[in-house]
Amino acid sequence: MVQRIKRAAVLGSGVMGSGIAAHLANIGIPVLLLDIVPREVNDDEVKKGLTLQDKAVRNRIASTAVQNLLKQKPAPLTVKSNLELIKVGNFEDDMNQLSEADWIIEVVVENLAVKQQVFAQVDEHRKQGSIISSNTSGISVEAMAEGRSDDFRKHFLGTHFFNPPRYLKLLEIIPTKDTDKAVLSFMKTFGEDVLGKGVVEAKDTPNFIANRIGTYGLLVTVQEMLKGGYSVGEVDSITGPIIGRPKSATFRTLDVVGLDTFAHVAKNVHEQVDGQEKAVFELPGFLEKMLDNKWLGSKSGQGFYKKEGKTILELNPETFEYEEKKRLQAASVELAKQAKGLPNKLKALIYSDDRAGALLRSITVPTLVYSAQLLGEIADDIVAIDQAMKWGFGWEAGPFELWDAIGVEKSVELMEQQGVQVPSWVKEMLGKGFGTFYREENGVLFFYNNGEYRQVRQNPKVINLKTHKQINGVIKKNSGASFIDLGNDVALLEFHSQSNAIGLDIIQMINFAVDEVEKNYKGLVIGNQGKNFCVGANLGMILMEAQDDNIFEIEMVVHQFQQAMMKIKYSKKPVVAAPFGMTLGGGAEICLPASSIQASSETYMGLVEVGVGLIPGGGGNKELYIKQLSNMPKGADFDLQSVANKVFETIAMAKVSTSAAEARKNQFLNNRDNISVNSDHLLYDAKQRVIELYDNGYQPPVRNKVPVVGETGYATLLLGAQSMHLSGYISDHDLKIAKKLAYVIAGGKVPFGTEVDEQYLLDLEKQAFLSLVAEGKSQQRMQHMLLKGKPLRN
């Protein structure tokens, strides 16, 4: 069996196949993408004089799919250049190239006969020991492998990705009775550590785990909506974030997925089950009518919702007219909004007697009972079911976690009063005095399994900060940040202010952390497990002080922030920043001076202060400029002006990377910095990076002077901004900000090539920042951002 996957092949270049190919390219694995040969030439090919014998025609389907990757939103590629790792071909001419692949993934049409035909060819051309898998969402994995060679069957399994593969965490792995245990073990580890997925082992049953339960839950919701006379909008208003589900709730989710896709999944189960379960998976008449009308959702421009101008209308399933979107008004909804934590929100809703409570009970109870009934059939334990729903459908709590949250004993009592048949194993669990599906002991999580509690398997690369702090405590804490011992002589600085925004509390903890680490630790990780790494400085505080003319107060904060960043940069021990999600403004400024950045693959990094009428004030201009200078080849001549131009453009246009790979392209990351594909491993990877730097004899950077472009460079930087101003593309205030930014990056009124001290550049930055803070139009921009969440152009 292959011990590493160096090359892969994907068979089938539809949305899913090309998406999987893109995900593999994103992590640096070269991919061969194959599809069928077209039956006829198209008009463009006729004009070019091409025939069915030409390679361009024969590879057209796969080639078109690859080009479409550049147009899709959200983008399947982390950076456009990854396209170079995808090579295209076709099933007739290029199957022999499968001999070079370590992993072959089939993603052709959902038809058993077609899949078996493709696998017969794969068996003929693959090398011994290569892994073969199918991305099927519903066809029997066992049946696909029938008639194949022994080596094929030993190395064959299902690998069900969720769409889009770059963003959705779940990977269901489905072994057959012949799959070698070593292959299964390898693919689980590879899935987590290399593909960055949450891997769940599923059984070979219709639609596996997540789609089976998710589709059931969605159909129950549709049926209860019709029964109870609720509207589409009312259902969505209480089946989203308030109960720990995504913002898209129920019907917006169906619009995004596509009603045709959803119907295919539902019909697949409907054909393979019987009794009461079969009845649930039967599509209601109005859904069939929507399919006939081609009202499929987002892809067709209308579905359960339709946009008219800026107004979103909802479908009335009885009249088939679109009406004004409604929200469900109920006392329990208001109570839930006030309640803290998901368990309290759920209890406020589920146990209420109003319309919201009635609806949520009628859709939650069947889903919980169904999940419990399927234990053993679709998965071996409750953990796999919960994880599949969290990673595949974005639920905050899986079915059994949700059941614990509302109270198992109380809810079972209520169910039985209403004549619901609760699975016997759940009643046995309660009968033995076990009141929850999960229990925690000394920070270790256990789950109920066949009469006893077993420890939940955890990848050693997963660090859960909440649990870690429960066990090990916190060394020092204030309102904005905590200093934590991460083990192995590595410390962690965790932000936990509102939106992780930077204020004096965080700055104080940065100073404390660096001092403490220099004395007692190998190094420091700056990271957290909030929604985003850091959205920047505390804008509300800056605006309040500016409106009160407390410029002296702001100057003091800016000075302290700058000095804290210098402290990070020149720390005697390595400091590794671990950004993820939104890493904006001050968040990026914290990362730039670090010894190394260990970024999550999905890191959206940028210096965005121009959007609120300011420029970076914590040293970001200087650090991005120095970082780009440090990327220049040692001893080689380079154009200093082009470096200044690039930095000016990046900051003036408030460019935000769409991934860590793009942040590298924008030179926020360099060759000292690394990327973690699995976001759950980010803190572990950052910790290992600290240890590596320390063990290799880490030395802080030498304080060198910085060459700048000076007065002549300043004039060059402004040319583009001035022409945009003359053309009316930017306002007078935009030009004023651009002038301040250009002056800072150019290094002020000095000759071209002058080498200046870092503190000199920091002082220029601070002066420019303070002058802009005092501007009325900048204050308007800050206020607009705080109130509306988007930039104002004034």
Short mmCIF file of C-alpha atoms in Angstrom, two decimals, residues 217-504:
data_model
loop_
_atom_site.label_atom_id
_atom_site.label_comp_id
_atom_site.label_asym_id
_atom_site.label_seq_id
_atom_site.Cartn_x
_atom_site.Cartn_y
_atom_site.Cartn_z
CA GLY A 217 -34.84 16.48 9.22
CA LEU A 218 -35.47 18.82 6.28
CA LEU A 219 -38.41 16.73 5.00
CA VAL A 220 -39.97 16.50 8.48
CA THR A 221 -39.68 20.30 8.68
CA VAL A 222 -41.42 20.74 5.30
CA GLN A 223 -44.22 18.38 6.34
CA GLU A 224 -44.72 20.06 9.74
CA MET A 225 -44.77 23.49 8.08
CA LEU A 226 -47.68 22.34 5.88
CA LYS A 227 -49.46 20.62 8.79
CA GLY A 228 -49.15 23.58 11.17
CA GLY A 229 -49.85 26.33 8.62
CA TYR A 230 -46.47 28.03 9.05
CA SER A 231 -44.88 30.08 6.28
CA VAL A 232 -41.45 29.45 4.70
CA GLY A 233 -40.02 32.60 6.33
CA GLU A 234 -41.51 31.78 9.74
CA VAL A 235 -39.84 28.36 9.70
CA ASP A 236 -36.47 29.83 8.69
CA SER A 237 -36.67 32.50 11.40
CA ILE A 238 -36.55 29.82 14.13
CA THR A 239 -34.53 27.00 12.50
CA GLY A 240 -31.30 28.98 12.08
CA PRO A 241 -28.71 30.37 14.55
CA ILE A 242 -31.21 30.56 17.44
CA ILE A 243 -31.19 26.71 17.59
CA GLY A 244 -27.50 26.34 16.62
CA ARG A 245 -28.02 25.90 12.88
CA PRO A 246 -26.53 27.92 10.00
CA LYS A 247 -28.01 31.31 9.00
CA SER A 248 -29.48 29.63 5.91
CA ALA A 249 -31.79 27.65 8.27
CA THR A 250 -34.10 25.28 6.34
CA PHE A 251 -35.45 26.72 3.09
CA ARG A 252 -32.57 29.04 2.31
CA THR A 253 -30.33 25.95 2.65
CA LEU A 254 -32.53 24.07 0.16
CA ASP A 255 -32.32 27.03 -2.26
CA VAL A 256 -28.52 27.02 -2.01
CA VAL A 257 -28.19 23.23 -2.37
CA GLY A 258 -30.70 23.14 -5.24
CA LEU A 259 -34.09 21.47 -5.02
CA ASP A 260 -33.11 19.00 -7.78
CA THR A 261 -30.05 17.83 -5.79
CA PHE A 262 -32.11 17.53 -2.61
CA ALA A 263 -34.87 15.59 -4.43
CA HIS A 264 -32.29 13.16 -5.85
CA VAL A 265 -30.92 12.42 -2.36
CA ALA A 266 -34.44 12.03 -0.89
CA LYS A 267 -35.59 9.72 -3.69
CA ASN A 268 -32.48 7.57 -3.27
CA VAL A 269 -33.45 6.78 0.34
CA HIS A 270 -37.16 6.49 -0.56
CA GLU A 271 -36.35 3.68 -3.01
CA GLN A 272 -34.33 1.70 -0.46
CA VAL A 273 -36.38 1.88 2.75
CA ASP A 274 -39.92 0.93 3.72
CA GLY A 275 -42.74 1.60 6.16
CA GLN A 276 -43.00 4.86 8.05
CA GLU A 277 -39.49 5.89 6.99
CA LYS A 278 -40.46 5.57 3.31
CA ALA A 279 -43.43 7.90 3.88
CA VAL A 280 -41.16 10.62 5.32
CA PHE A 281 -38.82 10.46 2.29
CA GLU A 282 -41.72 10.94 -0.16
CA LEU A 283 -41.58 14.45 -1.60
CA PRO A 284 -44.68 16.55 -0.84
CA GLY A 285 -46.72 17.51 -3.92
CA PHE A 286 -45.73 21.16 -3.85
CA LEU A 287 -42.01 20.23 -4.03
CA GLU A 288 -42.75 18.08 -7.10
CA LYS A 289 -44.58 21.05 -8.62
CA MET A 290 -41.55 23.30 -7.91
CA LEU A 291 -39.35 20.74 -9.70
CA ASP A 292 -41.73 20.75 -12.70
CA ASN A 293 -41.60 24.57 -12.73
CA LYS A 294 -37.79 24.44 -12.55
CA TRP A 295 -37.96 26.60 -9.39
CA LEU A 296 -34.78 24.96 -8.11
CA GLY A 297 -33.42 27.74 -5.88
CA SER A 298 -30.40 30.01 -6.31
CA LYS A 299 -29.25 28.34 -9.54
CA SER A 300 -32.58 29.09 -11.30
CA GLY A 301 -33.18 32.51 -9.73
CA GLN A 302 -36.15 31.41 -7.61
CA GLY A 303 -37.13 28.62 -5.27
CA PHE A 304 -38.52 28.99 -1.78
CA TYR A 305 -37.35 32.58 -2.04
CA LYS A 306 -37.27 35.08 -4.88
CA LYS A 307 -35.56 38.45 -4.98
CA GLU A 308 -37.38 41.40 -6.52
CA GLY A 309 -35.12 44.43 -6.50
CA LYS A 310 -33.85 44.56 -2.93
CA THR A 311 -36.89 42.77 -1.50
CA ILE A 312 -36.78 39.06 -0.69
CA LEU A 313 -40.13 37.32 -1.12
CA GLU A 314 -41.12 33.88 0.16
CA LEU A 315 -43.13 31.22 -1.67
CA ASN A 316 -46.63 30.43 -0.44
CA PRO A 317 -46.83 26.62 -1.02
CA GLU A 318 -50.64 26.72 -1.30
CA THR A 319 -51.14 29.58 -3.75
CA PHE A 320 -47.72 29.30 -5.47
CA GLU A 321 -47.48 33.08 -5.27
CA TYR A 322 -44.51 34.93 -3.77
CA GLU A 323 -45.36 37.04 -0.72
CA GLU A 324 -43.60 39.34 1.72
CA LYS A 325 -41.18 37.40 3.94
CA LYS A 326 -42.51 36.76 7.46
CA ARG A 327 -40.88 36.05 10.80
CA LEU A 328 -42.41 33.93 13.55
CA GLN A 329 -43.34 36.16 16.48
CA ALA A 330 -43.60 34.31 19.79
CA ALA A 331 -42.77 34.89 23.46
CA SER A 332 -40.43 31.88 23.49
CA VAL A 333 -38.39 33.36 20.62
CA GLU A 334 -37.80 36.54 22.64
CA LEU A 335 -36.89 34.45 25.71
CA ALA A 336 -34.45 32.37 23.65
CA LYS A 337 -32.78 35.51 22.29
CA GLN A 338 -32.14 36.69 25.86
CA ALA A 339 -30.92 33.27 27.06
CA LYS A 340 -27.17 32.58 27.25
CA GLY A 341 -25.74 29.47 25.62
CA LEU A 342 -27.35 27.01 23.21
CA PRO A 343 -28.83 24.64 25.89
CA ASN A 344 -30.77 27.50 27.51
CA LYS A 345 -31.98 28.83 24.15
CA LEU A 346 -33.18 25.35 23.14
CA LYS A 347 -34.99 24.74 26.43
CA ALA A 348 -36.73 28.13 26.20
CA LEU A 349 -38.11 27.14 22.79
CA ILE A 350 -38.67 23.37 22.95
CA TYR A 351 -40.63 23.39 26.22
CA SER A 352 -42.85 26.38 25.42
CA ASP A 353 -46.52 26.06 24.47
CA ASP A 354 -46.59 28.77 21.81
CA ARG A 355 -46.38 28.37 17.99
CA ALA A 356 -42.57 28.41 17.99
CA GLY A 357 -42.36 25.70 20.65
CA ALA A 358 -44.97 23.55 18.88
CA LEU A 359 -43.07 23.71 15.59
CA LEU A 360 -39.65 23.03 17.09
CA ARG A 361 -40.92 20.06 19.10
CA SER A 362 -42.63 18.60 16.06
CA ILE A 363 -39.41 18.71 14.00
CA THR A 364 -36.83 18.03 16.74
CA VAL A 365 -38.42 14.98 18.38
CA PRO A 366 -38.66 12.88 15.16
CA THR A 367 -35.06 13.79 14.20
CA LEU A 368 -33.69 12.78 17.62
CA VAL A 369 -35.64 9.52 17.64
CA TYR A 370 -34.65 8.75 14.03
CA SER A 371 -30.95 9.33 14.82
CA ALA A 372 -31.20 6.96 17.78
CA GLN A 373 -33.02 4.32 15.69
CA LEU A 374 -30.23 4.40 13.08
CA LEU A 375 -27.40 3.85 15.58
CA GLY A 376 -25.62 0.66 14.53
CA GLU A 377 -27.15 0.80 11.06
CA ILE A 378 -25.44 3.91 9.67
CA ALA A 379 -22.58 4.27 12.19
CA ASP A 380 -21.11 2.38 15.13
CA ASP A 381 -21.41 5.17 17.69
CA ILE A 382 -23.20 8.41 18.49
CA VAL A 383 -19.97 10.44 18.08
CA ALA A 384 -19.81 9.66 14.34
CA ILE A 385 -23.45 10.77 13.91
CA ASP A 386 -22.95 14.01 15.86
CA GLN A 387 -19.72 14.89 14.08
CA ALA A 388 -21.23 14.16 10.66
CA MET A 389 -24.10 16.57 11.30
CA LYS A 390 -21.81 19.28 12.67
CA TRP A 391 -19.23 19.02 9.89
CA GLY A 392 -21.59 18.28 7.01
CA PHE A 393 -24.62 20.42 7.83
CA GLY A 394 -23.07 23.09 10.07
CA TRP A 395 -25.08 22.17 13.17
CA GLU A 396 -23.59 23.60 16.36
CA ALA A 397 -24.68 20.46 18.22
CA GLY A 398 -25.28 17.00 16.76
CA PRO A 399 -28.53 15.11 17.53
CA PHE A 400 -27.24 13.45 20.73
CA GLU A 401 -25.51 16.62 21.95
CA LEU A 402 -28.78 18.46 21.32
CA TRP A 403 -30.69 15.78 23.23
CA ASP A 404 -28.31 16.24 26.19
CA ALA A 405 -28.82 20.01 25.95
CA ILE A 406 -32.62 19.81 26.38
CA GLY A 407 -32.38 17.08 29.05
CA VAL A 408 -32.71 13.43 28.04
CA GLU A 409 -34.91 12.31 30.93
CA LYS A 410 -37.34 15.25 30.72
CA SER A 411 -37.67 15.04 26.94
CA VAL A 412 -38.16 11.25 26.90
CA GLU A 413 -40.95 11.63 29.48
CA LEU A 414 -42.61 14.23 27.24
CA MET A 415 -42.18 12.05 24.13
CA GLU A 416 -43.78 9.03 25.78
CA GLN A 417 -46.70 11.13 27.02
CA GLN A 418 -47.31 12.04 23.38
CA GLY A 419 -47.13 8.40 22.25
CA VAL A 420 -43.67 8.60 20.64
CA GLN A 421 -41.83 5.29 20.61
CA VAL A 422 -38.37 5.99 22.05
CA PRO A 423 -35.67 3.47 21.00
CA SER A 424 -35.16 0.84 23.71
CA TRP A 425 -31.43 1.48 24.08
CA VAL A 426 -32.11 5.10 25.12
CA LYS A 427 -34.56 3.91 27.81
CA GLU A 428 -32.06 1.26 28.95
CA MET A 429 -29.43 4.00 29.31
CA LEU A 430 -31.78 6.01 31.53
CA GLY A 431 -32.77 2.84 33.42
CA LYS A 432 -29.12 2.28 34.35
CA GLY A 433 -28.97 5.73 35.91
CA PHE A 434 -27.08 7.30 33.01
CA GLY A 435 -28.79 10.63 32.31
CA THR A 436 -26.68 11.90 29.39
CA PHE A 437 -25.20 10.62 26.14
CA TYR A 438 -21.94 12.41 26.93
CA ARG A 439 -20.11 13.08 30.18
CA GLU A 440 -16.92 14.94 30.96
CA GLU A 441 -14.43 13.87 33.62
CA ASN A 442 -11.32 15.95 34.36
CA GLY A 443 -11.55 17.59 30.95
CA VAL A 444 -11.84 14.23 29.14
CA LEU A 445 -15.01 13.61 27.10
CA PHE A 446 -16.79 10.23 27.20
CA PHE A 447 -19.79 8.94 25.22
CA TYR A 448 -22.40 6.31 26.03
CA ASN A 449 -21.89 3.03 24.17
CA ASN A 450 -23.60 -0.30 24.90
CA GLY A 451 -24.09 0.16 28.63
CA GLU A 452 -20.83 2.01 29.39
CA TYR A 453 -19.02 5.27 28.72
CA ARG A 454 -16.05 5.26 26.35
CA GLN A 455 -13.53 8.00 25.73
CA VAL A 456 -14.12 10.08 22.60
CA ARG A 457 -11.20 9.51 20.19
CA GLN A 458 -9.34 12.74 19.58
CA ASN A 459 -6.58 13.41 17.07
CA PRO A 460 -3.56 14.40 19.23
CA LYS A 461 -3.17 17.46 16.99
CA VAL A 462 -6.46 18.90 18.24
CA ILE A 463 -6.05 21.36 21.12
CA ASN A 464 -9.37 22.43 22.64
CA LEU A 465 -8.62 25.63 24.57
CA LYS A 466 -11.80 25.53 26.64
CA THR A 467 -10.96 22.02 27.92
CA HIS A 468 -7.25 22.84 28.23
CA LYS A 469 -8.04 25.81 30.49
CA GLN A 470 -10.44 23.72 32.61
CA ILE A 471 -7.67 21.21 33.30
CA ASN A 472 -4.61 23.47 33.47
CA GLY A 473 -6.05 26.81 34.46
CA VAL A 474 -4.97 30.27 33.33
CA ILE A 475 -1.77 31.97 34.51
CA LYS A 476 -2.98 35.56 34.04
CA LYS A 477 -6.12 37.08 32.60
CA ASN A 478 -7.78 40.44 31.99
CA SER A 479 -10.92 41.48 30.07
CA GLY A 480 -9.21 41.21 26.66
CA ALA A 481 -6.75 38.32 26.84
CA SER A 482 -5.39 35.36 28.79
CA PHE A 483 -1.89 33.98 29.24
CA ILE A 484 -1.89 30.16 29.25
CA ASP A 485 0.71 27.42 29.62
CA LEU A 486 0.28 25.29 26.47
CA GLY A 487 2.64 22.54 27.68
CA ASN A 488 6.15 21.57 26.55
CA ASP A 489 7.45 24.97 27.77
CA VAL A 490 5.34 26.87 25.23
CA ALA A 491 2.93 29.64 26.29
CA LEU A 492 -0.20 30.93 24.56
CA LEU A 493 -1.62 34.43 24.44
CA GLU A 494 -5.38 34.10 23.81
CA PHE A 495 -7.59 37.06 22.83
CA HIS A 496 -11.19 37.04 24.05
CA SER A 497 -12.38 40.66 23.85
CA GLN A 498 -15.52 41.56 21.84
CA SER A 499 -14.71 40.41 18.24
CA ASN A 500 -11.13 40.00 19.57
CA ALA A 501 -10.71 43.75 18.93
CA ILE A 502 -7.46 45.23 20.24
CA GLY A 503 -7.63 47.65 23.16
CA LEU A 504 -5.32 48.58 26.03
#
